[in-house]
Short mmCIF file of C-alpha atoms and ligand atoms in Angstrom, two decimals:
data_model
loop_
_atom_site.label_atom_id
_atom_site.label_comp_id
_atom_site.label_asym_id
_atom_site.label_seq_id
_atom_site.Cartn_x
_atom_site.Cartn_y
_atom_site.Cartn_z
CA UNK A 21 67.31 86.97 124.48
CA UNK A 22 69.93 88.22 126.57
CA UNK A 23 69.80 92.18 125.97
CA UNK A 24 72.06 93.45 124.07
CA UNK A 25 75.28 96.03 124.85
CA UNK A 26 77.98 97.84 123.13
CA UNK A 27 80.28 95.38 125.69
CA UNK A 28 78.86 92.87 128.03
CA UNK A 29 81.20 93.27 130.57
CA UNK A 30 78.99 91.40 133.49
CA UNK A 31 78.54 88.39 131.33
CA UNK A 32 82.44 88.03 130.56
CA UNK A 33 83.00 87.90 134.59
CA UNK A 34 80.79 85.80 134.86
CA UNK A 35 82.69 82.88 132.76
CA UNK A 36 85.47 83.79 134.83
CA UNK A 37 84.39 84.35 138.16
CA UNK A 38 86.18 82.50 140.63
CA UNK A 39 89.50 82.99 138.78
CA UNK A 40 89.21 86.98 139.33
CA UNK A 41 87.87 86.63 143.12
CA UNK A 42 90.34 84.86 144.13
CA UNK A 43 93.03 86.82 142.76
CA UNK A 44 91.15 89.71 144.13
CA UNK A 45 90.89 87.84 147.34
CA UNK A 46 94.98 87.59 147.58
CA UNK A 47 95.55 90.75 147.00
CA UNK A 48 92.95 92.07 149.98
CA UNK A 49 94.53 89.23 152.30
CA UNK A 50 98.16 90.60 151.52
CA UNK A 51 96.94 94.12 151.61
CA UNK A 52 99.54 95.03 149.14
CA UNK A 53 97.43 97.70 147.47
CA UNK A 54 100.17 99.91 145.71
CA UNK A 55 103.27 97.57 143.85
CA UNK A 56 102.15 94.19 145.50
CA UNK A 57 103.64 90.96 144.01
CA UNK A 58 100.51 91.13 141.51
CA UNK A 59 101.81 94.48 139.83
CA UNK A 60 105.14 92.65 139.04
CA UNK A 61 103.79 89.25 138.19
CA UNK A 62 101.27 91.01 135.73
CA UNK A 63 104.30 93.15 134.07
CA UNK A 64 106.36 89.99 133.49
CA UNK A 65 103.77 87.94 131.96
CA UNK A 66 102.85 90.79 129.73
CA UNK A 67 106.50 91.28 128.38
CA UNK A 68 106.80 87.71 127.79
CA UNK A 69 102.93 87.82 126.01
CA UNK A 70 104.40 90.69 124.34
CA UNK A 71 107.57 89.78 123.37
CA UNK A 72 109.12 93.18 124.73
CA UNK A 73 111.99 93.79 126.87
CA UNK A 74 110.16 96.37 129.44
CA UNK A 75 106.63 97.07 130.97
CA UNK A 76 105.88 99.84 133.04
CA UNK A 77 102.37 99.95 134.44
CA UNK A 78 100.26 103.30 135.13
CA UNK A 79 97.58 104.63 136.09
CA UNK A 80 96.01 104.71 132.68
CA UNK A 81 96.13 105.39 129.14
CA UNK A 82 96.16 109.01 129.00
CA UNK A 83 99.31 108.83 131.75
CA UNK A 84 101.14 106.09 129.27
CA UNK A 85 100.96 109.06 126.52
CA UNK A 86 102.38 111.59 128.77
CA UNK A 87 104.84 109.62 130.08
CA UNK A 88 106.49 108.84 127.08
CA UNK A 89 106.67 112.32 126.08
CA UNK A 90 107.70 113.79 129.05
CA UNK A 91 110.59 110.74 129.23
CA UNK A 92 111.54 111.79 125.49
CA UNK A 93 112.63 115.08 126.80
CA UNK A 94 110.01 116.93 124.37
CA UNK A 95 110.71 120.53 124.84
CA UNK A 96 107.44 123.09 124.43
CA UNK A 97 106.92 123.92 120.39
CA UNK A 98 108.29 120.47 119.68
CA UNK A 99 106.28 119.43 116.83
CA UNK A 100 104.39 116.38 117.38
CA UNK A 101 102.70 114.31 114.05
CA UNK A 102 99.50 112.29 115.04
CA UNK A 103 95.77 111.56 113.51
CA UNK A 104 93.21 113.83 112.91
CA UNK A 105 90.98 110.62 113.47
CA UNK A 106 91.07 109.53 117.01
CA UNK A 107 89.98 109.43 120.55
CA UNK A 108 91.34 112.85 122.12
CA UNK A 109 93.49 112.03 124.59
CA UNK A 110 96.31 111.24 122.23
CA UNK A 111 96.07 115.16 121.13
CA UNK A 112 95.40 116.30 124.97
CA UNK A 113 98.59 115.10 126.25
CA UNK A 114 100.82 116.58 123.14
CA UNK A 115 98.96 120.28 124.16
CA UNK A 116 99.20 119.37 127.67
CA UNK A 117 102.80 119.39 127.53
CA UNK A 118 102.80 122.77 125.57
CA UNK A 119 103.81 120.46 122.18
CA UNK A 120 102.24 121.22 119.36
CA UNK A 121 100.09 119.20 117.77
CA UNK A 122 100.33 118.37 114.03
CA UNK A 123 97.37 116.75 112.56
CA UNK A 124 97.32 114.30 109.50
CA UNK A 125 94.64 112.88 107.94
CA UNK A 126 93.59 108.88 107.79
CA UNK A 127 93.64 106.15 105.11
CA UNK A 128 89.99 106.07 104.02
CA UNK A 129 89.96 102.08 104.30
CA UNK A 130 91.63 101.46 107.66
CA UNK A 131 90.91 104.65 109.32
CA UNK A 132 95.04 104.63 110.21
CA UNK A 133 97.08 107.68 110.08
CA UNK A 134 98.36 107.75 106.00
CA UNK A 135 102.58 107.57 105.84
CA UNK A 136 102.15 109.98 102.97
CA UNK A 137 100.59 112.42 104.69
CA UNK A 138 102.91 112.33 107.60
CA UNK A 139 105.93 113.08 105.53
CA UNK A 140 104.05 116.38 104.00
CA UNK A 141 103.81 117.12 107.38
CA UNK A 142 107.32 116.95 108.84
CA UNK A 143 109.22 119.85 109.39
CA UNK A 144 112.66 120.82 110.98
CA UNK A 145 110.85 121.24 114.63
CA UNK A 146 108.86 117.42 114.07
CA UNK A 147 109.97 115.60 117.13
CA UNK A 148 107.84 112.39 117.23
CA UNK A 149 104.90 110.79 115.25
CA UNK A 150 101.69 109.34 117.60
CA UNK A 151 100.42 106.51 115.23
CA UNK A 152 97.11 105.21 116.63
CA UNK A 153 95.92 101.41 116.16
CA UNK A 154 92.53 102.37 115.74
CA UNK A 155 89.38 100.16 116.34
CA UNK A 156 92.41 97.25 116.95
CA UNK A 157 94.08 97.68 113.78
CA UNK A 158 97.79 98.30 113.41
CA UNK A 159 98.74 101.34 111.78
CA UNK A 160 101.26 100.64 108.61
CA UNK A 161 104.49 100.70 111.34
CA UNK A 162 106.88 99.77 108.30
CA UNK A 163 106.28 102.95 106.43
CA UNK A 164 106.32 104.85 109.69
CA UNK A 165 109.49 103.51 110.94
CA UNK A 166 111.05 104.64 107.83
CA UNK A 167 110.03 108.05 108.20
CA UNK A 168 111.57 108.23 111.68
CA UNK A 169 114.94 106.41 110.32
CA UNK A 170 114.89 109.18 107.70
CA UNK A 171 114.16 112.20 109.69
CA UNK A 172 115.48 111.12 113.34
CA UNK A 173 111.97 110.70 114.68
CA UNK A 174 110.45 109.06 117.95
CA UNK A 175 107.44 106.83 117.66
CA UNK A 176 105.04 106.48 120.09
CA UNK A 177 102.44 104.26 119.32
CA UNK A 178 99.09 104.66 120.92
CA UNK A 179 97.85 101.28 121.60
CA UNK A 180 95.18 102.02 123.57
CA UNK A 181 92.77 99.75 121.29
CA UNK A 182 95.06 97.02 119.80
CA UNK A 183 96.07 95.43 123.07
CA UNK A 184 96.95 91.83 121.29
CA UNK A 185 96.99 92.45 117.31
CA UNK A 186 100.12 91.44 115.78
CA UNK A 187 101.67 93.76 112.92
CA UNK A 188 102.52 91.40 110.18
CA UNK A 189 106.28 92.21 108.42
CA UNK A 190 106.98 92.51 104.39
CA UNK A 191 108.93 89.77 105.34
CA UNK A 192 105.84 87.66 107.27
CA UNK A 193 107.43 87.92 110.60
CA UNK A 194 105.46 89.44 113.61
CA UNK A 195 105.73 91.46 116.41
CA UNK A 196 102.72 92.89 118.64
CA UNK A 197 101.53 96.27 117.84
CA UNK A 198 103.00 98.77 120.41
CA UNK A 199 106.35 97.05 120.63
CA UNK A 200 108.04 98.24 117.43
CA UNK A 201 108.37 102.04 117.66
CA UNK A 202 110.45 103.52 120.25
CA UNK A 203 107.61 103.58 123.25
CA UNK A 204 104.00 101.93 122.73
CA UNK A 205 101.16 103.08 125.02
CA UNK A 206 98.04 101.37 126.06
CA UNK A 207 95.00 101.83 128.46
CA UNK A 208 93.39 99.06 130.41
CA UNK A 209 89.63 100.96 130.61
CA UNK A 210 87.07 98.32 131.43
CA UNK A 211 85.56 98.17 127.53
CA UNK A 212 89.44 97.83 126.20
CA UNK A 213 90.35 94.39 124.65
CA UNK A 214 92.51 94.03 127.60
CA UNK A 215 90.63 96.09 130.35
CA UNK A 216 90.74 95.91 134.26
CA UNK A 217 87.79 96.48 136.43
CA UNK A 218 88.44 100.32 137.04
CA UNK A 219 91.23 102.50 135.25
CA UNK A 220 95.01 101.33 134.09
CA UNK A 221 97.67 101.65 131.39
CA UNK A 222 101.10 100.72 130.60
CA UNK A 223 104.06 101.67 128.04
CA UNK A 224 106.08 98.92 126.45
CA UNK A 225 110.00 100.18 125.53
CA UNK A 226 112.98 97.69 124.21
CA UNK A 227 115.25 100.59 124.85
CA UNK A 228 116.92 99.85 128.16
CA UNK A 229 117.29 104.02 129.27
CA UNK A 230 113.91 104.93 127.95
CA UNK A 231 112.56 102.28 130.45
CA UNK A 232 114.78 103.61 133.67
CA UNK A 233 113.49 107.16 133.08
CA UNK A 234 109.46 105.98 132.40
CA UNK A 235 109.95 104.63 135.74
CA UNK A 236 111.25 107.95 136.81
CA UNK A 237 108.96 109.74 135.61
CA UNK A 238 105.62 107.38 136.85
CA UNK A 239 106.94 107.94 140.34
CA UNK A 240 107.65 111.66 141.03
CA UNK A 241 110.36 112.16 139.02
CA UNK A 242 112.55 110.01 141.58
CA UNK A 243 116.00 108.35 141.46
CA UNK A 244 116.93 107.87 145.03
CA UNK A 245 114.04 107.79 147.97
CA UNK A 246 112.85 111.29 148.30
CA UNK A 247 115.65 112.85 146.23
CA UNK A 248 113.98 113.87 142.99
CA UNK A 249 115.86 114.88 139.66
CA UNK A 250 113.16 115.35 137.16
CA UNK A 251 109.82 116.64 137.96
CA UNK A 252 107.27 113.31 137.54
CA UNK A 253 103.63 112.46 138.23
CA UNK A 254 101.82 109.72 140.07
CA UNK A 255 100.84 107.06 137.87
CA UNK A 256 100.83 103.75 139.20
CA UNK A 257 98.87 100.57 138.64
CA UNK A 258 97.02 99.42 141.52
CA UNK A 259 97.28 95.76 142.35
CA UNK A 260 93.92 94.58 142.45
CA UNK A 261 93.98 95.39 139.27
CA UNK A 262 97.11 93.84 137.75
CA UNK A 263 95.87 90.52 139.86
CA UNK A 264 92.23 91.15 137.22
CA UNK A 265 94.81 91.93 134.08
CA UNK A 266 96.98 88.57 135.37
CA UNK A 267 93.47 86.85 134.78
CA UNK A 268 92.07 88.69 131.46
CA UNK A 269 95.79 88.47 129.77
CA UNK A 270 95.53 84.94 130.04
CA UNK A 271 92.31 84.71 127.82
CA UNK A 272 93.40 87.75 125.75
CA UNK A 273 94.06 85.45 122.43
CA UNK A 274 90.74 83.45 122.98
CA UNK A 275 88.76 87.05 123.36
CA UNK A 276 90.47 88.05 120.20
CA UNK A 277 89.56 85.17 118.34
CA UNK A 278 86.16 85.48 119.76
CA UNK A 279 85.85 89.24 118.52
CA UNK A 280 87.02 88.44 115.04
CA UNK A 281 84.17 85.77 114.69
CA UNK A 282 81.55 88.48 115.43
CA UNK A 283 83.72 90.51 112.78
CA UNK A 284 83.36 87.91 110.13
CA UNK A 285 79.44 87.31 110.95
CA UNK A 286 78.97 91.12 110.39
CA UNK A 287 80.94 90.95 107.05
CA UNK A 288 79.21 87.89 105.72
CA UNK A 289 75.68 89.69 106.66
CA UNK A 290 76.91 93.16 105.25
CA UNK A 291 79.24 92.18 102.84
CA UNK A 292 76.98 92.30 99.91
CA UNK A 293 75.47 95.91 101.09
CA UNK A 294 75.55 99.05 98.73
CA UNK A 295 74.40 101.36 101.51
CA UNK A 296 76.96 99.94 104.08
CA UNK A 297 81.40 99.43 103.88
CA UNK A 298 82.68 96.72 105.92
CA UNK A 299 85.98 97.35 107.60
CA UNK A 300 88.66 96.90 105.64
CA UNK A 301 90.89 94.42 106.91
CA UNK A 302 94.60 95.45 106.17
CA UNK A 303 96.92 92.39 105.31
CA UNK A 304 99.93 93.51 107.44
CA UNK A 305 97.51 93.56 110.80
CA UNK A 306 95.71 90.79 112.49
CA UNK A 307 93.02 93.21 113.35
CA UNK A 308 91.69 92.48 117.25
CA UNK A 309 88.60 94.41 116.57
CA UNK A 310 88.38 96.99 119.49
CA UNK A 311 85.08 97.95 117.39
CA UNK A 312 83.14 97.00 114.23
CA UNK A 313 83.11 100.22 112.41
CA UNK A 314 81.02 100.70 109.41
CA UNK A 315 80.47 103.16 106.85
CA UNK A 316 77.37 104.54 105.70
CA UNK A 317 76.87 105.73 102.10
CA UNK A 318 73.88 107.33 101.39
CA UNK A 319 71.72 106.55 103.35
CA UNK A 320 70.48 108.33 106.77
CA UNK A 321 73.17 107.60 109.32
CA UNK A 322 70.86 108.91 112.42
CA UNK A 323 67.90 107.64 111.42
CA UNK A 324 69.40 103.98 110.98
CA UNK A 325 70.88 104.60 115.12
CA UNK A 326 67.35 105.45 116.05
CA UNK A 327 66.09 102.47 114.53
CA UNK A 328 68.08 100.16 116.36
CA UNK A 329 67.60 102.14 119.37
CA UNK A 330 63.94 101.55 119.27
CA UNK A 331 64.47 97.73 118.45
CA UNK A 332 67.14 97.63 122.12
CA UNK A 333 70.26 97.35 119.35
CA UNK A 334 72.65 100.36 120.62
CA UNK A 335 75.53 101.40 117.87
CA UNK A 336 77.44 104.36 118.75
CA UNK A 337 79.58 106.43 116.35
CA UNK A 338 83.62 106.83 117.19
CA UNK A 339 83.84 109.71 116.69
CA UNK A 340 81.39 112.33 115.83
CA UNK A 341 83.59 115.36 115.65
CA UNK A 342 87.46 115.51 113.90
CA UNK A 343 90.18 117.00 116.38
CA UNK A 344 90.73 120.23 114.44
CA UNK A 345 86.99 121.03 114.72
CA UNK A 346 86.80 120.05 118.66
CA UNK A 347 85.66 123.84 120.41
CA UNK A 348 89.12 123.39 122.49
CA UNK A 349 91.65 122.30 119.80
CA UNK A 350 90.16 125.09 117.54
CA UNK A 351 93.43 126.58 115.69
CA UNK A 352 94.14 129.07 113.07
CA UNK A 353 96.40 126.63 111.63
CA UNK A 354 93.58 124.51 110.87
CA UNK A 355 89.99 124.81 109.10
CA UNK A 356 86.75 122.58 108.21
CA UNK A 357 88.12 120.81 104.33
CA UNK A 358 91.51 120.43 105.36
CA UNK A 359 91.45 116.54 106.61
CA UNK A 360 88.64 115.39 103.96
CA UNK A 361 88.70 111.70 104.89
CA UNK A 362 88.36 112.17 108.67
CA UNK A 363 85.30 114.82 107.85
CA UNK A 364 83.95 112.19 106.05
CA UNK A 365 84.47 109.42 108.33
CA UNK A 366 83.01 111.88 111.18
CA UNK A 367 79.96 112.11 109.13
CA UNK A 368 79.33 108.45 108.16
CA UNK A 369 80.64 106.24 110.56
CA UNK A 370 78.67 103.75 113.28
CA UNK A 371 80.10 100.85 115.25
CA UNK A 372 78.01 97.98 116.06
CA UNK A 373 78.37 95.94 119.19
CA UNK A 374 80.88 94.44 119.89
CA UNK A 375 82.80 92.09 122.43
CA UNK A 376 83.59 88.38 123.37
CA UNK A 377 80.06 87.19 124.82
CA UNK A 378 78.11 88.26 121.58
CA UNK A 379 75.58 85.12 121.21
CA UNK A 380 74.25 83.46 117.86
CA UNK A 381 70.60 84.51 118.40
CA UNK A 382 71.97 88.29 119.38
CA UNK A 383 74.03 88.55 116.21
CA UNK A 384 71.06 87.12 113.85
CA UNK A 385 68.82 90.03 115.72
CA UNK A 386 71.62 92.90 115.21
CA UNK A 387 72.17 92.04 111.24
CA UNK A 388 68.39 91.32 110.65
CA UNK A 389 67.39 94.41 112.50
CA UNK A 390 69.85 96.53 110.01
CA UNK A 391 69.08 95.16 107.05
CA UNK A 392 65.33 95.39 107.84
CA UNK A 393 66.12 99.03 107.92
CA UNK A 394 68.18 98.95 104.60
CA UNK A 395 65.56 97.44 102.57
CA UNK A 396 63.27 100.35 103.86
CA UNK A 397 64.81 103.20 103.00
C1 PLP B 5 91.20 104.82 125.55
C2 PLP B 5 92.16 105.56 124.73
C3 PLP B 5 93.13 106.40 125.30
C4 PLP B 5 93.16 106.77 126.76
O1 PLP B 5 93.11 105.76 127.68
P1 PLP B 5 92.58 106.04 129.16
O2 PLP B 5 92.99 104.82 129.91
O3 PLP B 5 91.11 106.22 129.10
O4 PLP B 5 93.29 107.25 129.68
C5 PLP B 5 94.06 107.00 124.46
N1 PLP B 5 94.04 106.80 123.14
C6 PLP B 5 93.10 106.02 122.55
C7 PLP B 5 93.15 105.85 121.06
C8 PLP B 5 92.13 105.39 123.32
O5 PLP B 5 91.20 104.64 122.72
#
C-alpha cells in the first residue's frame, strides 16, 4: 500500500506531470518571472471559473487579508467581527493593522461563524465581518449579508479553504464562495484545494474601485510609475506559479468531486458511530472538503491519534487552541468559557486524511484502523 499522508501532493503531480512542466518550461524560456503572460492568463480564467468581475493575485493568503483591509480604508480601533474558530492569520492581519479584533463563536455543526452571534457583537465602531469557509464549507453568507445591509458593514470573506464550493441561495441559485461579500480572500499554499507549488493568494471584488485600489495597494501603494499615493506592500504572484494554478484550476471541479467521495466513504464507515460526529454537511454549501473533521465524544481523543500513528495513519487536529486563549492574542476582553463551542471543538476535534489521490485499499485501512480502535475502548 501506498503510504499514507494528510495530502499526497507528489502523487497528484504525478497524474499531471507533463502538463505542469511544460507550463513551467514556458515560463523559464520567456523568463517572465514577475507579471508574465501566465499571471494574467491565470487571473482571467479564474474570474471566468469564478464568475467574478476582478482577480488580483498576491503573494499569499495572509497578504489577500491585509489587502482588503488596508484597501477598505480601516482606520486603527475599527472594530473588526470574525471567528473564534480558525486558522490565525485571519486574526493576525486585523491586529496587524492596529484593528481590533472581535471574536464570535461557531455553529457547533458546521464549525462556521453563527449570524446570531455576530449581531450581539456589533457595535457603533464594527467596521467589517471576516466570515471564514472553514474545512471548505461556506459560511451562511445570506444571514451575513443581511447584517452588513443592516448595519453598513464590509465583508471579507476568508476563502482560504473553499477555493471551488458554491454557496447555494434560498432561492437555489449559486455563486462561488468568496465572490458574494464585498472582497473574498484566498491562499494558494501547496495543501489548499487550489494550491501552487510554493506560496500564493488572491482577492476576488465585483466592485470596480475596490479592485483599482487592491491593485494599489499589492504594488507599493502606486498610481503612476514611482509616484506613490497610499503607502502599499509587495505582494505579487509569481508566474511560475500562476502557469501551475493555470494547470490545477483546470482540474479544480474533478479534485472536488474526488474529495467529496473520500467524504462520503468516511460518513458511510462512521456514520453509524456513537463515539464519533461526522461533518455536518450544510444544505446551502456544496462543501469542497479542505478537511474531514470529526468530532470525538467520549472517548480519548489523543490516544485514538497515537493509535493511528503507530498503524502509519496520521490525523491532525485543526486547531488545538481557540484564538482568545493563543499566548499572543491573550486580552482582558476575553477569558477561557466565553466561546463554549470553539472550546469544545478545540478539545474534540481530529481531521483524517484527506485529498484527491486517496486509494480504495488506503481508505478501507484508515476506517478499519479507527474503528478497530473504537470497539476497544
Ligand atoms: C491558509 C489560510 C490562511 C492564510 O493563507 P497563507 O497563504 O498561508 O498566508 C488564512 N486563513 C485561513 C482560514 C487559512 O486556512
Amino acid at each position: 500500500m501506498k503510504k499514507i499522508q494528510m495530502v499526497d501532493l507528489h502523487s497528484q503531480y504525478l497524474n499531471i506531470k507533463s502538463e505542469i512542466d511544460q507550463q513551467i518550461q514556458e515560463v523559464i524560456d520567456s523568463c517572465a518571472f514577475i507579471n508574465g503572460p501566465a499571471v494574467h492568463a491565470f487571473q482571467n480564467n479564474f474570474e471566468q471559473y469564478l464568475g467574478v468581475k476582478h482577480v488580483i493575485p498576491c503573494a499569499n493568503g495572509t497578504d489577500a487579508l491585509q489587502v482588503s483591509m488596508m484597501a477598505l480604508g480601516l482606520q486603527p480601533g475599527d472594530e473588526v467581527i470574525t471567528s473564534s474558530f480558525t486558522f490565525i492569520a485571519t486574526a493576525e492581519v486585523i491586529a496587524l493593522l492596529k484593528l481590533t479584533p472581535v471574536l464570535v463563536d461557531v455553529d457547533p455543526d458546521t464549525f462556521n461563524i453563527d449570524p446570531k452571534a455576530i449581531e450581539r457583537a456589533i457595535t457603533p465602531k464594527t467596521r467589517a465581518i471576516v466570515p471564514v469557509h472553514l474545512f471548505g464549507q461556506a459560511a451562511p453568507m445570506e444571514e451575513i449579508m443581511a447584517l452588513a445591509k443592516k448595519h453598513h458593514l464590509y465583508i471579507v470573506e476568508d476563502n482560504c479553504q473553499a477555493t471551488g464550493s458554491d454557496y447555494i441561495f434560498e432561492d437555489g441559485s449559486r455563486k462561488k464562495s468568496g465572490t458574494i461579500g464585498h472582497i473574498g480572500c484566498t491562499s494558494f499554499f501547496p495543501s489548499k484545494n487550489l494550491g501552487c507549488y510554493g506560496d500564493g493568494g488572491a482577492i476576488f471584488t465585483n466592485d470596480d474601485d475596490l479592485a483599482k485600489q487592491m491593485r494599489v495597494v499589492v504594488n507599493h501603494g502606486m498610481t503612476v510609475r514611482y509616484y506613490h499615493d497610499y503607502i502599499g506592500v509587495n505582494s505579487r504572484l509569481d508566474s511560475i506559479q500562476a502557469a501551475i494554478l493555470k494547470v490545477k484550476l483546470s482540474h479544480l471541479d474533478e479534485y472536488a468531486s474526488k474529495r467529496r467521495a473520500v467524504a462520503d466513504f468516511y460518513d458511510k464507515a462512521f456514520g453509524h458511530q456513537t463515539k464519533l460526529k461526522i461533518p455536518v454537511r450544510y444544505s446551502k454549501s456544496n462543501h469542497v472538503f479542505h478537511q474531514y473533521t470529526l468530532v470525538s465524544q467520549g472517548i480519548d481523543r489523543k490516544a485514538l491519534i497515537e493509535f493511528l500513528a503507530t498503524k502509519g495513519v496520521p490525523a491532525m487536529i485543526y486547531y488545538p487552541v481557540p484564538l482568545h486563549m493563543q499566548k499572543a492574542y491573550l486580552d482582558p476582553r476575553y477569558k477561557p468559557g466565553d466561546f463554549p463551542v470553539t472550546e469544545h471543538l478545540c478539545e474534540t476535534v481530529f481531521s483524517l486524511p484527506m485529498h484527491t489521490e486517496l486509494d480504495q485499499e488506503q481508505l478501507n485501512y484508515i476506517t478499519s484502523n479507527v474503528l478497530e480502535f473504537l470497539n476497544r475502548t
